[in-house]
PDB file of C-alpha atoms in Angstrom:
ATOM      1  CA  UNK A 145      77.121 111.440 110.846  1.00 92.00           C
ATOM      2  CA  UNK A 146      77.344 112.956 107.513  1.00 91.00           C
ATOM      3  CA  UNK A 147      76.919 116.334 108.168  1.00 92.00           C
ATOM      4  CA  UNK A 148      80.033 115.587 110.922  1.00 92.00           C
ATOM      5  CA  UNK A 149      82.379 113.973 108.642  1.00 91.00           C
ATOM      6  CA  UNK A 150      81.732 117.322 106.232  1.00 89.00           C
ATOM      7  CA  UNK A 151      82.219 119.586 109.237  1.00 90.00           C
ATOM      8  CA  UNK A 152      83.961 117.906 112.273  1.00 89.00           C
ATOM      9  CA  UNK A 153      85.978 114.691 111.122  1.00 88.00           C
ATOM     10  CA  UNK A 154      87.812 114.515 113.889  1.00 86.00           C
ATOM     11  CA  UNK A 155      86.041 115.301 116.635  1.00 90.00           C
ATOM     12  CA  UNK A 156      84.449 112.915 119.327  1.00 92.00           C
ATOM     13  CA  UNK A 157      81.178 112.870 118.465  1.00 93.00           C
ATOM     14  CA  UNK A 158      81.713 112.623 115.008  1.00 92.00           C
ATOM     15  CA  UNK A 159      83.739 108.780 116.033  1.00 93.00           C
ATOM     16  CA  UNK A 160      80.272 108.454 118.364  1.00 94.00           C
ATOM     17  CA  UNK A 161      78.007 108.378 115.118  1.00 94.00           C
ATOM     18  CA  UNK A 162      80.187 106.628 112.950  1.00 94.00           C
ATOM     19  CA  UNK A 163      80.725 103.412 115.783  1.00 95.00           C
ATOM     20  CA  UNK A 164      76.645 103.887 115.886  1.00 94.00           C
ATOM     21  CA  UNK A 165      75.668 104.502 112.081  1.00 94.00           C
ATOM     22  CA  UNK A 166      78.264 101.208 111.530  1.00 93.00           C
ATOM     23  CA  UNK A 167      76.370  99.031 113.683  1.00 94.00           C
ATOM     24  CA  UNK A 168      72.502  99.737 112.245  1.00 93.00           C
ATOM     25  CA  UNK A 169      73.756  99.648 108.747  1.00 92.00           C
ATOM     26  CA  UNK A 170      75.027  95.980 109.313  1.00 92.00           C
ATOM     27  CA  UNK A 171      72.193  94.094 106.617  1.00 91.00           C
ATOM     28  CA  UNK A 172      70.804  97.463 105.385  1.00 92.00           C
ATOM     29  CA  UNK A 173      72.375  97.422 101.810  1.00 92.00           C
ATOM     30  CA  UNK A 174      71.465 100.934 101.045  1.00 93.00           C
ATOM     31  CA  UNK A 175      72.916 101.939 104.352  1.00 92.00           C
ATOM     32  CA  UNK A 176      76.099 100.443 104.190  1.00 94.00           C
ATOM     33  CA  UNK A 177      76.553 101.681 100.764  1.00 94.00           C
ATOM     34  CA  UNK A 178      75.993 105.588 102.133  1.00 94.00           C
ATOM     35  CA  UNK A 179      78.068 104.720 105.304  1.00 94.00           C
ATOM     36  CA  UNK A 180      80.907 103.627 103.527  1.00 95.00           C
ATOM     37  CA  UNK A 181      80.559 106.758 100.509  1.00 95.00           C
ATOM     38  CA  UNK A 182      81.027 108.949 104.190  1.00 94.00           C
ATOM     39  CA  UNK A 183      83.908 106.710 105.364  1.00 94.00           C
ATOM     40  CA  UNK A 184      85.466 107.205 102.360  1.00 93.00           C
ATOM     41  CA  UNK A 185      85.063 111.100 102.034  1.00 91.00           C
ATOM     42  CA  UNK A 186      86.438 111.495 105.372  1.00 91.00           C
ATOM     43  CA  UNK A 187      89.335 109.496 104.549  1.00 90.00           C
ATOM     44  CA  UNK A 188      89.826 111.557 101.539  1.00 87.00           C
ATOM     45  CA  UNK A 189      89.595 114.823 103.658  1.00 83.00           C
ATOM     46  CA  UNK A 190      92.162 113.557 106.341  1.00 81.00           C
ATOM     47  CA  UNK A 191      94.930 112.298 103.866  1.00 79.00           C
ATOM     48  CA  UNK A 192      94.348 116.163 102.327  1.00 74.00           C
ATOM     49  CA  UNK A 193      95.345 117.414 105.388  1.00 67.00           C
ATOM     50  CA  UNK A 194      99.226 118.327 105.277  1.00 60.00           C
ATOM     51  CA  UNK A 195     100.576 116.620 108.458  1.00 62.00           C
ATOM     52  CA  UNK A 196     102.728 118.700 110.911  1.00 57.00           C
ATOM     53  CA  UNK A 197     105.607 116.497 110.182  1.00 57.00           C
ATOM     54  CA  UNK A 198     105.462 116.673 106.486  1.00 56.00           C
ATOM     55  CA  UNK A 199     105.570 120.729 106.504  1.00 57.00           C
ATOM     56  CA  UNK A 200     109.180 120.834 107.077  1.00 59.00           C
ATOM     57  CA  UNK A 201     111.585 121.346 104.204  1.00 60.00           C
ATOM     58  CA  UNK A 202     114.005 118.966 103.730  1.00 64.00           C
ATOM     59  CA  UNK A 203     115.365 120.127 100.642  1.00 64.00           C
ATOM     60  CA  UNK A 204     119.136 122.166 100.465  1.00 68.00           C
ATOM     61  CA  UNK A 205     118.829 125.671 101.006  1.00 68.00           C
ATOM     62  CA  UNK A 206     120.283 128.976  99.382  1.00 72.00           C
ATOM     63  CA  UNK A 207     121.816 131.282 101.878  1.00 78.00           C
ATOM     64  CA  UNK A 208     123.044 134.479 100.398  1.00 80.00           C
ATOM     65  CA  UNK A 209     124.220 137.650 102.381  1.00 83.00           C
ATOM     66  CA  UNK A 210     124.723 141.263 101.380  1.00 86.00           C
ATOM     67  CA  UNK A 211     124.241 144.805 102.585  1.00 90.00           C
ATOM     68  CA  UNK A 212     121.007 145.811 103.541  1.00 88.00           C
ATOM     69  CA  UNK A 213     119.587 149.288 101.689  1.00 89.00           C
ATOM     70  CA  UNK A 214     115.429 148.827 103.311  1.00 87.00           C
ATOM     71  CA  UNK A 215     113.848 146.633 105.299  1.00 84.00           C
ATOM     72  CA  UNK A 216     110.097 147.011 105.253  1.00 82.00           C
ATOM     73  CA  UNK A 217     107.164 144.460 106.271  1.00 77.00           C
ATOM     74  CA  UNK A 218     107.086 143.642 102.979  1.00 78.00           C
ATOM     75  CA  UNK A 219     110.567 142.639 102.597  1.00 82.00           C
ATOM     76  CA  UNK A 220     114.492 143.485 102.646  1.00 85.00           C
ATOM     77  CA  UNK A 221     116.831 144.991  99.591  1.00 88.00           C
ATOM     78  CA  UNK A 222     120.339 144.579  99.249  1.00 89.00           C
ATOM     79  CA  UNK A 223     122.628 146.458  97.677  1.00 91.00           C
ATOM     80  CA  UNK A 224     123.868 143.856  96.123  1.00 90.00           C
ATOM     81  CA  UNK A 225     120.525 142.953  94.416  1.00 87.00           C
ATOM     82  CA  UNK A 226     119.404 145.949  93.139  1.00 87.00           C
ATOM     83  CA  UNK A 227     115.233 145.359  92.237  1.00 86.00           C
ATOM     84  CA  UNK A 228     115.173 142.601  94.050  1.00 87.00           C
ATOM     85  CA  UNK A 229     113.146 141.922  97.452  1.00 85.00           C
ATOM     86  CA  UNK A 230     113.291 138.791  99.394  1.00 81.00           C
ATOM     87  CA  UNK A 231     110.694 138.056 101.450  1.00 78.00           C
ATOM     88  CA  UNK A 232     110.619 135.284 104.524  1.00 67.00           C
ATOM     89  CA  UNK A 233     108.317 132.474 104.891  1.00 60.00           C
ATOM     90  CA  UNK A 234     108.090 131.102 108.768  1.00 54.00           C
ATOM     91  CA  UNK A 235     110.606 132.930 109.984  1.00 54.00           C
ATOM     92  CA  UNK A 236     110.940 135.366 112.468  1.00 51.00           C
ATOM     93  CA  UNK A 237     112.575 138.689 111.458  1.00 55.00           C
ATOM     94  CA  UNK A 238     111.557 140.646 114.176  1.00 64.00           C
ATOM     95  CA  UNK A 239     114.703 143.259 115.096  1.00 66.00           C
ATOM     96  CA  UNK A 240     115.146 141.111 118.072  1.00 67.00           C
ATOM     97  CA  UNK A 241     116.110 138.152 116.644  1.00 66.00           C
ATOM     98  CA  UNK A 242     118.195 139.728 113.894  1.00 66.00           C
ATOM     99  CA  UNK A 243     119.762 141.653 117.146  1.00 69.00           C
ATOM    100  CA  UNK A 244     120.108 138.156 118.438  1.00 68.00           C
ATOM    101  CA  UNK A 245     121.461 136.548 115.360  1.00 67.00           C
ATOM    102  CA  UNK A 246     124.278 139.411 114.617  1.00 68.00           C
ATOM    103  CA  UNK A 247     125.453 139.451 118.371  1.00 70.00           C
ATOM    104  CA  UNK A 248     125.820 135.816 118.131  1.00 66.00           C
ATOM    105  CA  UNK A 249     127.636 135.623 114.858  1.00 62.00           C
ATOM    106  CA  UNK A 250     129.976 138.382 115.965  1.00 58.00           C
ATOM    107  CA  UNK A 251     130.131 137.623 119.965  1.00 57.00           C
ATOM    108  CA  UNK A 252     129.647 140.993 121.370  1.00 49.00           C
ATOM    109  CA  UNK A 253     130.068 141.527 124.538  1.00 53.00           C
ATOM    110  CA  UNK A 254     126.563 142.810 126.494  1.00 51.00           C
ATOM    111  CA  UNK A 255     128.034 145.583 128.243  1.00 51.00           C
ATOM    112  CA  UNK A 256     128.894 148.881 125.918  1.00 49.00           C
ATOM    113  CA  UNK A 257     131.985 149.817 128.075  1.00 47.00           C
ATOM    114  CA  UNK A 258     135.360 149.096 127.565  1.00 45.00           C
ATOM    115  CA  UNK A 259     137.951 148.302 130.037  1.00 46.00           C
ATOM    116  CA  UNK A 260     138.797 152.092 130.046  1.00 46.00           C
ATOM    117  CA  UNK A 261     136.019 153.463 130.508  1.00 44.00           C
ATOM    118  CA  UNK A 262     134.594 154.090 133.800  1.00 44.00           C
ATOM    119  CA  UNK A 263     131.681 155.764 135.477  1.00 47.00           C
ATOM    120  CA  UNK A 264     131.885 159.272 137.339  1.00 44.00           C
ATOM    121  CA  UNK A 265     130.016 159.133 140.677  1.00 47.00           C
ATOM    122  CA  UNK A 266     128.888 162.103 142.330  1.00 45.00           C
ATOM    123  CA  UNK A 267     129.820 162.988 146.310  1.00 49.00           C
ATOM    124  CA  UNK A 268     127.308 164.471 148.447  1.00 50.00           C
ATOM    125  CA  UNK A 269     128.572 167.586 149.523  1.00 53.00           C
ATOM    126  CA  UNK A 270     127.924 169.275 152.476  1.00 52.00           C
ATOM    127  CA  UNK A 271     127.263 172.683 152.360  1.00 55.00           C
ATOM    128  CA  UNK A 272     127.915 174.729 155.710  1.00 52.00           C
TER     129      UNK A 272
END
């Protein structure tokens, strides 16, 4: 059981020992004593944990915009911030989505052509 609360707290078989170490340390002094030091390490390791609901920033955000000069995996550069490099954290900045994002904002229509343009189609000739 000890060795699973270090390695595998939440895993079925480490529940399985616990429910059985519980139940022979009843009486045993010494044993309840170590059984409880292992309850309590595991309950120390779980409320450690950061819980998926907890991750998400709730605080006001900063939105700036600007022009870019270079993006690179390690960042973008505006003009307007010369030196400067910002870097995301959990978010996607894949060309895609920025494609995405800017055709959105600006409602582009999919297609390229304009009403005036239209597409020259070649006849089969027959040659006699």
């Amino acid at each position: 059981m000890a060795i699973l609360a270090d390695v595998a707290p939440y895993s079925r078989e480490y529940n399985t020992y616990r429910q059985i170490v519980g139940k022979e340390a009843e009486g045993n002094t010494e044993l309840e004593i170590e059984y409880e030091k292992i309850l309590n390490r595991v309950k120390q390791t779980r409320e450690s944990v950061i819980k998926m609901t907890d991750r998400h920033f709730t605080a006001p955000i900063d939105e700036i915009s600007g022009t870019i000069e270079e993006a690179t995996p390690h960042g973008i550069s505006l003009k307007e911030y010369p030196g400067r490099i910002f870097q995301f954290s959990s978010v996607s900045t894949s060309a895609a989505d920025m494609s995405a994002r800017i055709l959105g904002e600006h409602q582009v229509s999919p297609s390229c052509r304009t009403t005036k343009t239209s597409r020259a189609r070649a006849r089969p000739r027959t040659i006699l």
